[in-house]
Amino acid sequence: MNYKNFPMVPRVIFGRGCFNQLGEILSPKRLNVKAPFIFLVDDVFKGKSWLSSRIPLSYDDKIMYVSAKEEPKTSQVDELVEHIILTTSDRPSGIIGIGGGTILDLAKAISIMLTNEGETSDYQGWDLVKNKAIYHVGIPTISGTGAEVSRTTVLTGPILKLGINSDFTPFDQVVLDPELTRDVPKTQWFYTGMDCYIHCIESLNGTYLNTFSQTYGEKAFDLCKEIFVDNKLSLKDTQDKLMMASWHGGMSIAYSQVGVAHAMSYGLSFLLGTKHGIGNCIVFNQLEEFYPEGVKLFIQMKESHNIELPEGICADLSDNEFDIMINVALSMEPLWENAIGKDWRKTITKEKLKSLYQKM
Amino acid sequence: MNYKNFPMVPRVIFGRGCFNQLGEILSPKRLNVKAPFIFLVDDVFKGKSWLSSRIPLSYDDKIMYVSAKEEPKTSQVDELVEHIILTTSDRPSGIIGIGGGTILDLAKAISIMLTNEGETSDYQGWDLVKNKAIYHVGIPTISGTGAEVSRTTVLTGPILKLGINSDFTPFDQVVLDPELTRDVPKTQWFYTGMDCYIHCIESLNGTYLNTFSQTYGEKAFDLCKEIFVDNKLSLKDTQDKLMMASWHGGMSIAYSQVGVAHAMSYGLSFLLGTKHGIGNCIVFNQLEEFYPEGVKLFIQMKESHNIELPEGICADLSDNEFDIMINVALSMEPLWENAIGKDWRKTITKEKLKSLYQKM
């Protein structure tokens, strides 16, 4: 038996309004006046001065607004890295991602690709990154993905949707300010929160689970229930607790893995561009045979929050398109092994996945 | 409002038997062949080859067995540091503490004092350490103190029992192998486990609490209940879960503080040398007015595990001795402020503390 020596985020600040401390946090990390901090910011914050005016800019620091409408791509990382190299005189002092999972994953990937040669897609997989990334900071503005604490950055590449899993991927610093989540639309709040809930269900019901991951997963699960089932919290407590649920849910993956919903949702996302949060929900909704209790509670939460999931998104797909999705899903071997066990290939056939996709 | 940017242990490995991976973890951290790793090991493991033979020694590496019978002292750190400097040709590559809270706190303090001038007692307090400590690793062999994850090392000095609280104090690496706790005697297991339980009660009922600390404290509390109240776990699960309870309980102090039991227990320890775990229990047993629910459950656990606490340990003390204890306890201002609030001086008088100590 060989256990993973898990890299944790070495610095975390939590508190309502702690975003105001970003300047003092970054200042000692500035390499020189020509080495800027690059703030990668979700473009929903463009013109929102309550946030954008508080980004501490000095010298050649830059804000790059990026859309999170689509899932992050390896080609997008390559373009952003090229743009940064061409427009900065020195290698940046750091990359600061301010946004949801898409922006955080882009920030992680860019910080890696600024110190590693070749193309981003070369590093999709496990432990392929050779050089330490540049200093990178994650500041979530929506809660649930766990991207702030994970050792992966999940990207859609030319062949697969797959993470860059490495010890250099985690952020050097995370800023958890629940006030930043104040403008998240209700449906988005639900879908992204369910990403955390589904992490927990997949982790807690997986064969990889150990006590480390279990304790984190149980806490995140309890918090999700408090937030989405009990519905008794103030807005402030809901924001605070969902941010911590996302953190603990992300930590629960340390010695575990996600499962069926994530594997199949990657297929949807690769072919149809379905965003991760809603994709997970669409898939999970059909997984009662794998996660009976988890799906029952999910349906209860969905109804209690008046969420209507899209239906029939696979209705008009060709056989070839089904095959593309199925191949992406089946390539996620660790996820299937975690969910089903070593013998997963006996039950998880192409036909089985097709019949599940057809229900969505 | 200014929030703490909390330093987390950047690497953690968890798993039964993961102690066997210590060699591969340390090897890349060796500075050169003359810079040894110093293994600071609780002397209860002297001659216990199931553990000692698995300590990976190379070149000039050394094992130093240290007794944990007494609480760790600043003078002891000074002596150990002097000994290390005199007997190694280069500054060590790292200090590895293998033991309970006493050994872990000594390892942290030694690693700080190898790079900081003067005496250990100069650094008791908050954020007085100037230079980064040398690489240090914590390997708990008993669970509950939270020393493996905290940013303090609590030492008895010439004037006070007080921690060296600094960003340089936390371990660079923690190895969590629940199998290492297999030989802990029952009473010791209970007292040290209760250190974790009391952390949670003090943290969760404190005025400093925020959601970050609350979620960790709640999880540690739930685990303590599973272990000490429900009594339904296998030995293996008890070991695994108590190790994680200690971890989460330690994390819950990040944005919080301990309270009345710790403040008063520091007094007992300073004057009488009472060990921290049992001292906390002796004090907590008398704190019903401060923590009614917590003490009720504590008494239930104590009875269910047939633990008999020493009584009358303050029976023969002089007024002068009471004053010494009371002054140490009252000097723990953040602990009282957390427990009672800003106005704590109105109710926490010398007379009040004396009447409490007299019951112990």
XYZ file of C-alpha atoms in Angstrom:
720
model
C 0.000 0.000 0.000
C 1.299 3.418 -0.953
C -0.520 6.525 0.235
C -0.589 9.921 -1.421
C 1.346 12.680 0.324
C -1.374 15.256 -0.170
C -0.452 18.907 -0.886
C -2.688 21.280 1.039
C -3.232 24.958 0.256
C -0.551 26.462 2.540
C -2.372 29.739 3.281
C -6.054 30.417 3.689
C -7.900 33.473 4.897
C -11.611 33.265 5.709
C -13.969 36.070 6.633
C -16.664 38.390 5.383
C -14.804 41.297 3.806
C -11.368 39.640 3.873
C -11.069 40.378 0.129
C -9.995 43.856 1.296
C -6.781 42.289 2.622
C -5.696 41.093 -0.830
C -3.230 43.968 -1.273
C -1.345 43.199 1.921
C -1.347 39.478 1.091
C 0.106 39.983 -2.405
C 2.582 42.741 -1.663
C 5.374 40.537 -0.176
C 5.024 38.173 -3.150
C 5.872 40.792 -5.784
C 9.125 39.730 -7.444
C 9.958 43.161 -8.877
C 8.141 46.180 -10.306
C 8.234 44.746 -13.831
C 6.756 41.415 -12.751
C 3.031 42.124 -12.567
C 0.205 40.367 -10.834
C -2.357 39.203 -13.391
C -5.918 39.164 -12.112
C -8.034 36.732 -14.084
C -11.576 37.824 -13.367
C -14.956 36.424 -14.431
C -16.379 38.954 -16.886
C -19.673 39.087 -15.001
C -17.763 41.476 -12.705
C -16.888 43.884 -15.525
C -18.275 47.243 -14.465
C -19.297 45.912 -11.044
C -17.286 48.406 -9.061
C -18.153 46.893 -5.660
C -15.697 44.172 -6.620
C -13.515 45.469 -9.443
C -12.579 48.728 -7.686
C -11.227 46.710 -4.759
C -8.719 44.767 -6.861
C -5.357 46.155 -5.693
C -3.465 47.230 -8.843
C 0.113 48.574 -8.767
C 2.882 49.031 -11.342
C 2.131 46.870 -14.415
C -0.574 44.745 -12.787
C -3.409 43.822 -15.115
C -6.988 42.663 -14.956
C -7.955 40.173 -17.658
C -11.701 39.616 -17.839
C -12.595 36.145 -19.061
C -15.982 34.662 -19.814
C -16.998 31.610 -17.818
C -19.945 30.845 -20.114
C -18.071 27.880 -21.554
C -16.073 25.198 -19.799
C -12.335 25.987 -19.738
C -10.273 24.606 -22.634
C -6.621 23.694 -23.053
C -6.507 25.864 -26.204
C -7.865 28.778 -24.177
C -5.086 28.325 -21.609
C -2.497 28.280 -24.419
C -3.904 31.544 -25.816
C -4.056 33.260 -22.433
C -0.488 32.200 -21.601
C 0.761 33.463 -24.965
C -1.031 36.757 -24.438
C 0.513 37.144 -20.965
C 4.007 36.358 -22.245
C 3.661 38.838 -25.116
C 2.288 41.672 -22.977
C 4.455 41.508 -19.850
C 8.114 42.475 -19.682
C 8.951 40.020 -16.890
C 7.420 36.713 -15.906
C 4.416 37.628 -13.687
C 4.717 37.693 -9.902
C 1.486 35.772 -9.673
C -1.864 34.826 -11.183
C -4.969 35.615 -9.144
C -8.181 33.886 -10.202
C -11.400 35.624 -9.113
C -14.500 33.701 -10.115
C -16.077 30.260 -10.118
C -14.592 26.881 -10.965
C -13.915 27.837 -14.589
C -11.857 30.906 -13.677
C -10.085 29.130 -10.813
C -9.154 26.214 -13.071
C -7.891 28.610 -15.762
C -5.772 30.460 -13.168
C -4.231 27.201 -11.968
C -3.498 26.026 -15.500
C -1.999 29.360 -16.594
C 0.303 29.444 -13.565
C 1.540 25.964 -14.505
C 1.968 26.731 -18.205
C 4.044 29.849 -17.501
C 6.835 27.600 -16.198
C 6.314 24.419 -18.232
C 7.074 24.017 -21.930
C 4.807 22.755 -24.670
C 1.044 22.749 -24.829
C -1.440 22.587 -21.995
C -2.921 19.351 -23.284
C 0.493 17.684 -22.798
C -0.111 17.844 -19.053
C -3.651 16.454 -18.849
C -3.417 13.357 -16.710
C -1.686 12.484 -13.457
C 1.645 13.952 -12.277
C 2.980 15.050 -15.660
C 3.914 18.594 -14.593
C 7.690 19.008 -14.181
C 8.271 22.524 -12.845
C 6.737 24.423 -9.953
C 3.988 26.780 -11.101
C 4.254 30.507 -10.465
C 2.557 31.847 -7.327
C -1.202 31.547 -7.748
C -4.143 32.648 -5.663
C -7.741 31.420 -5.785
C -10.655 33.646 -4.807
C -14.008 31.896 -5.306
C -17.058 34.042 -6.044
C -19.443 31.081 -6.098
C -19.332 28.041 -3.832
C -19.430 24.349 -4.517
C -16.831 23.234 -7.024
C -13.998 22.622 -4.552
C -11.616 24.011 -7.200
C -10.181 26.303 -4.526
C -8.674 23.352 -2.668
C -8.189 20.549 -5.195
C -4.978 19.329 -6.844
C -6.520 19.341 -10.301
C -7.625 21.766 -12.985
C -10.188 20.175 -15.258
C -9.895 21.226 -18.898
C -11.490 20.254 -22.184
C -8.679 19.246 -24.506
C -8.546 18.083 -28.101
C -9.100 14.455 -27.118
C -10.560 14.464 -23.633
C -11.977 16.483 -20.797
C -9.397 15.668 -18.153
C -7.646 17.352 -15.249
C -4.036 18.402 -14.841
C -3.577 16.514 -11.576
C -0.291 17.422 -9.903
C 1.339 18.566 -6.693
C 1.988 21.926 -8.377
C -1.675 22.517 -9.217
C -3.087 23.625 -5.815
C -3.216 27.323 -5.049
C -0.497 28.890 -2.885
C -3.122 31.062 -1.250
C -6.907 30.975 -1.053
C -9.105 33.913 -0.057
C -12.524 32.819 1.210
C -14.805 35.836 1.449
C -18.444 34.694 1.443
C -19.616 38.254 0.656
C -18.247 37.818 -2.871
C -21.024 35.287 -3.595
C -23.806 37.846 -3.061
C -24.852 38.272 -6.719
C -24.931 34.605 -7.771
C -28.235 33.834 -9.577
C -30.454 31.284 -7.841
C -30.179 28.488 -10.426
C -26.407 28.876 -10.661
C -26.206 28.813 -6.845
C -28.141 25.553 -6.844
C -26.208 23.816 -9.638
C -22.813 24.744 -8.204
C -23.893 23.844 -4.684
C -24.999 20.475 -6.029
C -21.490 19.972 -7.430
C -20.381 19.898 -3.788
C -23.283 17.653 -2.749
C -22.537 15.215 -5.569
C -18.804 15.216 -4.663
C -19.798 14.099 -1.187
C -22.174 11.372 -2.339
C -19.616 10.028 -4.819
C -16.752 10.225 -2.340
C -18.647 8.740 0.628
C -20.031 5.880 -1.478
C -16.758 5.144 -3.244
C -14.431 2.201 -2.792
C -11.392 4.509 -2.429
C -12.682 6.168 0.727
C -10.567 6.332 3.867
C -11.217 8.031 7.201
C -9.441 11.260 6.219
C -11.705 11.788 3.226
C -14.735 10.418 5.014
C -14.635 12.995 7.805
C -14.357 15.874 5.320
C -17.078 14.408 3.101
C -19.453 13.874 6.015
C -19.045 17.469 7.168
C -19.637 18.838 3.661
C -22.700 16.579 3.334
C -24.098 17.784 6.677
C -23.608 21.393 5.607
C -25.350 20.754 2.269
C -28.309 19.295 4.138
C -28.447 22.322 6.449
C -28.350 24.670 3.450
C -30.483 22.920 0.832
C -32.819 20.674 2.838
C -33.470 22.338 6.193
C -33.728 25.848 4.634
C -33.592 27.569 8.018
C -30.408 29.609 7.673
C -30.057 33.346 7.229
C -28.644 34.541 3.890
C -25.335 35.305 5.598
C -25.090 31.847 7.179
C -26.073 30.212 3.884
C -23.219 32.018 2.124
C -20.686 31.261 4.871
C -21.640 27.609 5.222
C -21.780 26.861 1.499
C -18.279 28.286 1.118
C -17.051 25.928 3.847
C -19.037 22.996 2.400
C -17.222 23.524 -0.896
C -13.870 23.572 0.943
C -14.547 20.399 2.915
C -16.101 18.700 -0.128
C -12.956 19.465 -2.108
C -10.780 18.126 0.715
C -12.816 14.916 0.808
C -11.522 14.103 -2.672
C -7.917 14.059 -1.326
C -7.968 10.321 -0.706
C -11.017 9.537 -2.744
C -12.442 10.218 -6.151
C -15.653 11.369 -7.686
C -17.819 8.781 -9.434
C -20.524 8.027 -11.985
C -22.047 11.514 -12.195
C -18.730 13.206 -12.859
C -17.600 10.608 -15.403
C -20.814 10.905 -17.414
C -21.046 14.659 -16.997
C -17.574 14.980 -18.560
C -19.024 13.248 -21.633
C -21.917 15.727 -21.861
C -19.577 18.609 -21.410
C -17.081 17.400 -24.018
C -19.704 16.891 -26.737
C -22.391 19.447 -25.919
C -20.408 22.003 -23.906
C -22.773 21.498 -20.980
C -21.438 23.428 -17.971
C -20.157 21.252 -15.152
C -22.662 22.184 -12.431
C -25.831 21.720 -14.464
C -24.314 18.713 -16.279
C -23.724 16.964 -12.974
C -27.328 17.622 -11.967
C -28.729 16.324 -15.273
C -26.709 13.122 -14.914
C -27.166 12.629 -11.178
C -30.936 12.910 -11.606
C -30.779 9.559 -13.482
C -28.423 7.674 -11.130
C -30.842 6.216 -8.609
C -29.530 2.686 -9.163
C -26.007 3.787 -8.168
C -26.796 6.264 -5.398
C -30.379 5.545 -4.228
C -30.369 7.646 -1.036
C -28.326 10.433 -2.571
C -30.613 10.791 -5.591
C -33.733 10.717 -3.402
C -32.449 13.652 -1.358
C -31.313 15.442 -4.528
C -34.821 15.273 -5.984
C -36.226 16.602 -2.720
C -33.796 19.567 -2.801
C -34.512 20.236 -6.469
C -38.241 20.408 -5.795
C -37.918 22.434 -2.646
C -35.935 25.083 -4.576
C -38.186 24.980 -7.675
C -35.377 23.968 -9.979
C -36.405 22.568 -13.349
C -33.684 20.670 -15.126
C -33.458 20.729 -18.921
C -34.820 17.554 -20.489
C -34.169 15.739 -23.711
C -30.692 17.183 -24.249
C -29.595 13.899 -25.849
C -32.798 13.411 -27.842
C -31.398 14.293 -31.260
C -27.928 12.837 -30.990
C -26.527 10.479 -33.610
C -24.948 7.132 -32.755
C -21.582 8.657 -33.476
C -22.244 11.461 -30.994
C -23.337 9.002 -28.332
C -20.082 7.135 -28.916
C -18.037 10.282 -28.377
C -19.714 10.942 -25.031
C -19.477 7.317 -23.973
C -15.780 7.147 -24.822
C -15.011 10.269 -22.789
C -16.980 8.884 -19.849
C -15.383 5.426 -20.048
C -11.881 6.903 -20.163
C -12.325 8.158 -16.578
C -11.057 4.872 -15.167
C -10.284 5.974 -11.593
C -13.790 7.424 -11.267
C -15.434 4.142 -12.316
C -13.128 2.088 -10.160
C -13.974 4.286 -7.189
C -17.702 4.106 -7.889
C -18.114 0.438 -8.794
C -14.902 -1.356 -7.819
C -12.152 -3.098 -9.758
C -14.650 -5.105 -11.802
C -16.464 -2.053 -13.116
C -16.033 -3.076 -16.760
C -18.386 -6.002 -16.218
C -21.406 -3.750 -15.664
C -20.422 -0.409 -17.157
C -20.758 -1.197 -20.843
C -21.273 1.118 -23.800
C -24.893 -0.032 -23.986
C -25.438 0.727 -20.315
C -24.115 4.275 -20.677
C -26.105 4.841 -23.856
C -29.317 3.841 -22.114
C -28.530 6.292 -19.298
C -27.631 9.148 -21.653
C -30.849 8.534 -23.584
C -32.864 9.374 -20.464
C -31.246 12.832 -20.154
C -11.902 43.975 10.819
C -8.663 42.215 10.013
C -8.632 38.453 9.497
C -5.732 36.085 10.066
C -4.126 34.619 6.966
C -3.872 31.142 8.415
C -0.847 28.935 7.602
C -1.897 25.341 6.935
C 0.363 22.309 7.060
C 1.340 22.153 3.365
C 1.742 18.357 3.163
C -0.170 15.619 4.918
C -0.185 11.898 4.439
C -2.859 9.757 6.089
C -3.140 5.994 6.175
C -2.559 2.885 8.252
C 1.076 2.011 7.708
C 2.025 5.259 5.947
C 4.861 5.668 8.481
C 6.730 3.280 6.171
C 6.833 6.059 3.563
C 8.838 8.384 5.819
C 12.131 7.616 4.049
C 10.840 8.585 0.622
C 9.195 11.718 2.081
C 12.398 12.925 3.777
C 14.922 11.986 1.123
C 14.332 14.987 -1.224
C 14.555 17.317 1.789
C 18.121 16.322 2.738
C 20.333 19.386 2.282
C 23.610 17.444 2.134
C 25.182 14.343 3.667
C 26.540 16.315 6.633
C 23.163 17.863 7.419
C 21.383 15.132 9.351
C 17.757 14.530 10.116
C 17.205 14.551 13.878
C 14.415 12.254 15.050
C 13.030 13.429 18.357
C 11.234 10.375 19.700
C 9.183 9.791 22.858
C 11.309 7.515 25.053
C 8.400 5.107 25.550
C 9.451 3.817 22.117
C 13.025 3.025 23.227
C 13.516 -0.662 22.491
C 10.122 -0.935 20.787
C 11.485 -2.198 17.506
C 8.084 -2.253 15.745
C 8.479 1.509 15.620
C 12.150 2.353 16.185
C 13.472 -0.076 13.561
C 11.318 1.634 10.934
C 12.881 5.071 11.461
C 14.851 5.631 8.234
C 18.412 6.560 9.276
C 21.149 7.531 6.769
C 24.506 9.312 6.985
C 24.705 11.267 10.280
C 21.000 11.046 11.126
C 20.271 10.665 14.813
C 17.528 9.510 17.102
C 17.184 11.524 20.314
C 14.874 9.867 22.827
C 13.133 12.384 25.064
C 10.843 11.779 28.019
C 7.338 13.178 27.771
C 6.631 12.613 31.468
C 6.856 16.344 32.097
C 5.380 19.233 30.144
C 7.894 20.716 27.668
C 9.982 23.626 28.943
C 11.755 26.524 27.271
C 14.954 25.570 29.146
C 14.643 22.038 27.762
C 14.397 23.417 24.215
C 17.501 25.559 24.833
C 19.425 22.482 26.025
C 18.299 20.286 23.136
C 19.176 22.978 20.597
C 22.620 23.435 22.151
C 23.168 19.691 22.079
C 22.175 19.502 18.411
C 24.443 22.405 17.456
C 27.401 20.873 19.329
C 26.970 17.385 17.883
C 26.194 18.060 14.211
C 28.683 19.353 11.677
C 26.071 21.159 9.570
C 22.717 22.664 10.466
C 20.247 19.739 10.373
C 18.179 19.016 7.270
C 15.138 18.636 9.478
C 13.623 17.813 12.851
C 11.119 14.974 12.981
C 8.987 14.729 16.111
C 7.522 11.285 16.820
C 5.281 11.251 19.868
C 2.438 13.082 21.589
C 1.839 16.794 22.097
C 4.965 17.210 24.253
C 7.310 15.767 21.638
C 5.561 17.547 18.761
C 5.783 20.884 20.585
C 9.467 20.296 21.349
C 10.153 19.468 17.686
C 8.441 22.661 16.546
C 10.297 24.795 19.092
C 13.705 23.255 18.281
C 13.219 23.830 14.567
C 12.469 27.504 15.302
C 15.379 27.953 17.716
C 17.903 26.514 15.240
C 17.377 29.604 13.051
C 16.503 32.264 15.617
C 18.935 33.840 18.105
C 18.593 34.139 21.841
C 16.577 32.029 24.240
C 13.394 30.120 23.583
C 11.485 32.127 26.184
C 12.143 35.298 24.128
C 9.660 33.987 21.575
C 6.752 33.008 23.850
C 3.834 35.131 22.737
C 2.352 36.096 19.399
C 4.336 36.576 16.175
C 7.744 37.211 17.718
C 9.662 34.697 15.554
C 11.744 36.444 12.887
C 13.280 33.695 10.737
C 11.772 30.685 9.016
C 12.265 27.495 11.039
C 14.150 24.561 9.562
C 12.090 21.844 7.879
C 10.075 20.018 10.533
C 7.805 17.014 10.464
C 5.163 15.961 12.984
C 4.216 12.323 13.505
C 1.646 11.900 16.283
C 1.611 8.624 18.216
C -1.385 9.616 20.344
C -4.419 11.591 19.209
C -6.170 14.608 20.615
C -3.845 17.536 21.215
C -4.094 19.087 17.751
C -0.374 19.928 18.039
C 0.117 18.346 14.614
C -1.842 21.134 12.932
C -1.654 24.189 15.203
C 0.440 27.341 14.807
C 1.662 27.220 18.381
C 4.059 25.252 20.576
C 3.074 25.560 24.226
C 6.028 25.691 26.612
C 6.540 26.277 30.294
C 8.933 29.188 30.612
C 10.515 30.994 33.555
C 7.539 33.327 33.931
C 4.623 31.716 32.119
C 3.292 28.679 30.353
C 2.681 30.210 26.948
C 2.873 29.258 23.295
C 5.247 30.370 20.587
C 2.472 31.403 18.196
C 3.824 32.202 14.747
C 3.451 31.519 11.051
C 6.737 29.599 11.224
C 5.526 27.211 13.926
C 3.318 24.782 11.914
C 4.908 21.616 10.599
C 6.017 21.454 6.958
C 4.820 17.871 6.801
C 2.533 15.739 8.943
C 2.386 11.951 8.859
C -0.911 10.584 10.177
C -0.611 6.844 10.717
C -3.294 5.664 13.157
C -1.446 2.360 13.687
C 1.189 4.266 15.667
C -1.364 4.839 18.453
C -1.800 1.119 19.138
C 0.055 1.001 22.495
C -1.431 4.076 24.153
C -2.622 3.193 27.690
C -6.365 3.565 28.264
C -6.261 6.504 30.698
C -3.794 8.395 28.518
C -6.014 7.717 25.497
C -8.958 9.192 27.365
C -7.190 12.285 28.732
C -5.619 13.173 25.394
C -8.866 12.487 23.544
C -10.594 14.815 25.969
C -8.080 17.533 25.053
C -9.689 17.411 21.614
C -13.212 17.301 23.032
C -12.491 20.286 25.305
C -10.953 22.216 22.365
C -14.230 21.771 20.531
C -16.427 22.832 23.448
C -14.267 25.894 24.118
C -14.048 26.819 20.450
C -17.735 26.266 19.629
C -18.893 28.199 22.707
C -16.412 31.035 22.263
C -17.073 34.595 21.169
C -14.279 34.440 18.551
C -15.930 31.681 16.537
C -16.548 32.075 12.814
C -17.940 29.626 10.276
C -14.520 28.289 9.242
C -13.682 27.245 12.788
C -17.230 26.201 13.547
C -17.381 23.609 10.775
C -14.086 22.026 11.876
C -15.111 22.138 15.540
C -18.486 20.548 14.841
C -16.891 17.693 12.919
C -14.346 17.036 15.680
C -17.144 17.153 18.254
C -19.257 14.666 16.261
C -16.271 12.321 15.999
C -15.605 12.568 19.754
C -19.220 11.617 20.417
C -18.950 8.643 18.053
C -15.762 7.487 19.776
C -16.372 8.242 23.457
C -20.181 8.246 23.818
C -21.602 5.824 21.267
C -18.807 3.254 21.842
C -19.777 1.208 18.785
C -16.620 1.480 16.700
C -14.022 -1.179 16.007
C -10.545 -0.571 17.449
C -9.284 0.341 13.986
C -12.072 2.853 13.389
C -11.576 4.311 16.866
C -7.900 4.913 16.102
C -8.565 6.348 12.635
C -11.384 8.616 13.734
C -9.665 9.954 16.850
C -6.664 10.912 14.728
C -8.955 12.867 12.408
C -10.872 14.364 15.367
C -7.579 15.710 16.690
C -6.781 17.187 13.260
C -10.161 18.883 12.838
C -10.181 20.011 16.487
C -6.785 21.635 15.952
C -8.038 23.311 12.763
C -11.068 24.661 14.634
C -8.719 26.834 16.704
C -7.536 28.626 13.515
C -10.075 31.428 13.878
C -10.990 30.743 17.435
C -9.363 30.144 20.784
C -9.563 27.739 23.638
C -11.200 28.931 26.843
C -11.614 28.545 30.594
C -10.341 24.957 30.909
C -7.116 25.668 29.052
C -6.441 28.936 30.905
C -6.860 27.295 34.306
C -5.097 24.105 33.298
C -2.038 26.190 32.340
C -1.996 27.399 35.967
C -2.059 23.832 37.329
C 0.636 22.794 34.933
C 2.898 25.754 35.714
C 2.776 25.247 39.478
C 2.256 21.516 39.903
C 3.596 20.185 36.605
C 0.229 18.592 35.887
C 0.274 17.172 32.346
C -1.943 18.992 29.891
C -4.453 16.227 29.115
C -5.270 15.229 32.672
C -5.047 18.857 33.822
C -7.704 19.870 31.319
C -9.952 17.066 32.561
C -9.487 18.020 36.233
C -10.392 21.626 35.451
C -13.183 20.929 32.966
C -14.884 18.657 35.501
C -15.587 21.810 37.580
C -16.755 24.120 34.786
C -20.459 23.343 34.617
C -21.403 27.015 35.030
C -19.397 27.920 31.907
C -20.083 24.903 29.694
C -23.197 23.162 31.115
C -23.912 20.799 28.192
C -20.251 20.092 27.527
C -19.509 19.163 31.142
C -22.610 16.975 31.356
C -21.457 14.949 28.366
C -17.889 14.874 29.722
C -19.073 13.316 32.988
C -21.059 10.752 31.025
C -17.966 9.806 28.983
C -15.776 9.686 32.084
C -18.162 7.275 33.770
C -18.714 5.151 30.705
C -14.934 4.617 30.403
C -14.390 4.103 34.169
C -12.017 7.016 34.474
C -11.368 8.277 37.996
C -9.850 11.719 38.121
C -7.407 12.640 40.900
C -9.043 14.727 43.617
C -7.774 17.253 46.106
C -4.677 18.199 44.124
C -4.993 21.787 45.401
C -5.851 20.790 48.972
C -2.518 21.637 50.554
C -1.561 24.721 48.594
C -0.536 27.949 50.283
C -2.091 31.316 49.412
C 1.107 32.192 47.596
C 0.832 29.047 45.478
C -2.785 29.777 44.628
C -1.680 33.239 43.544
C 0.941 31.803 41.201
C -1.644 29.571 39.495
C -4.203 32.339 39.337
C -1.735 34.775 37.799
C -0.744 32.297 35.084
C -4.405 31.624 34.318
C -5.377 35.307 34.282
C -2.506 36.164 31.946
C -4.215 34.126 29.180
C -6.215 37.152 28.067
C -7.302 35.926 24.597
C -8.632 32.712 26.137
C -10.792 34.590 28.646
C -11.967 37.060 26.060
C -12.971 34.179 23.803
C -14.748 32.353 26.634
C -16.521 35.205 28.386
C -16.335 38.249 26.098
C -14.638 41.615 26.297
C -15.944 42.266 29.825
C -14.428 39.107 31.244
C -12.566 40.946 34.007
C -15.880 41.801 35.674
C -16.615 38.177 36.554
C -13.263 36.411 36.362
C -11.681 37.667 39.587
C -8.867 36.187 41.659
C -11.439 35.073 44.228
C -13.502 33.357 41.560
C -10.531 31.385 40.265
C -9.399 30.491 43.768
C -12.826 29.073 44.591
C -12.681 26.973 41.418
C -9.132 25.727 42.044
C -10.114 24.798 45.619
C -12.644 22.307 44.242
C -9.956 20.444 42.265
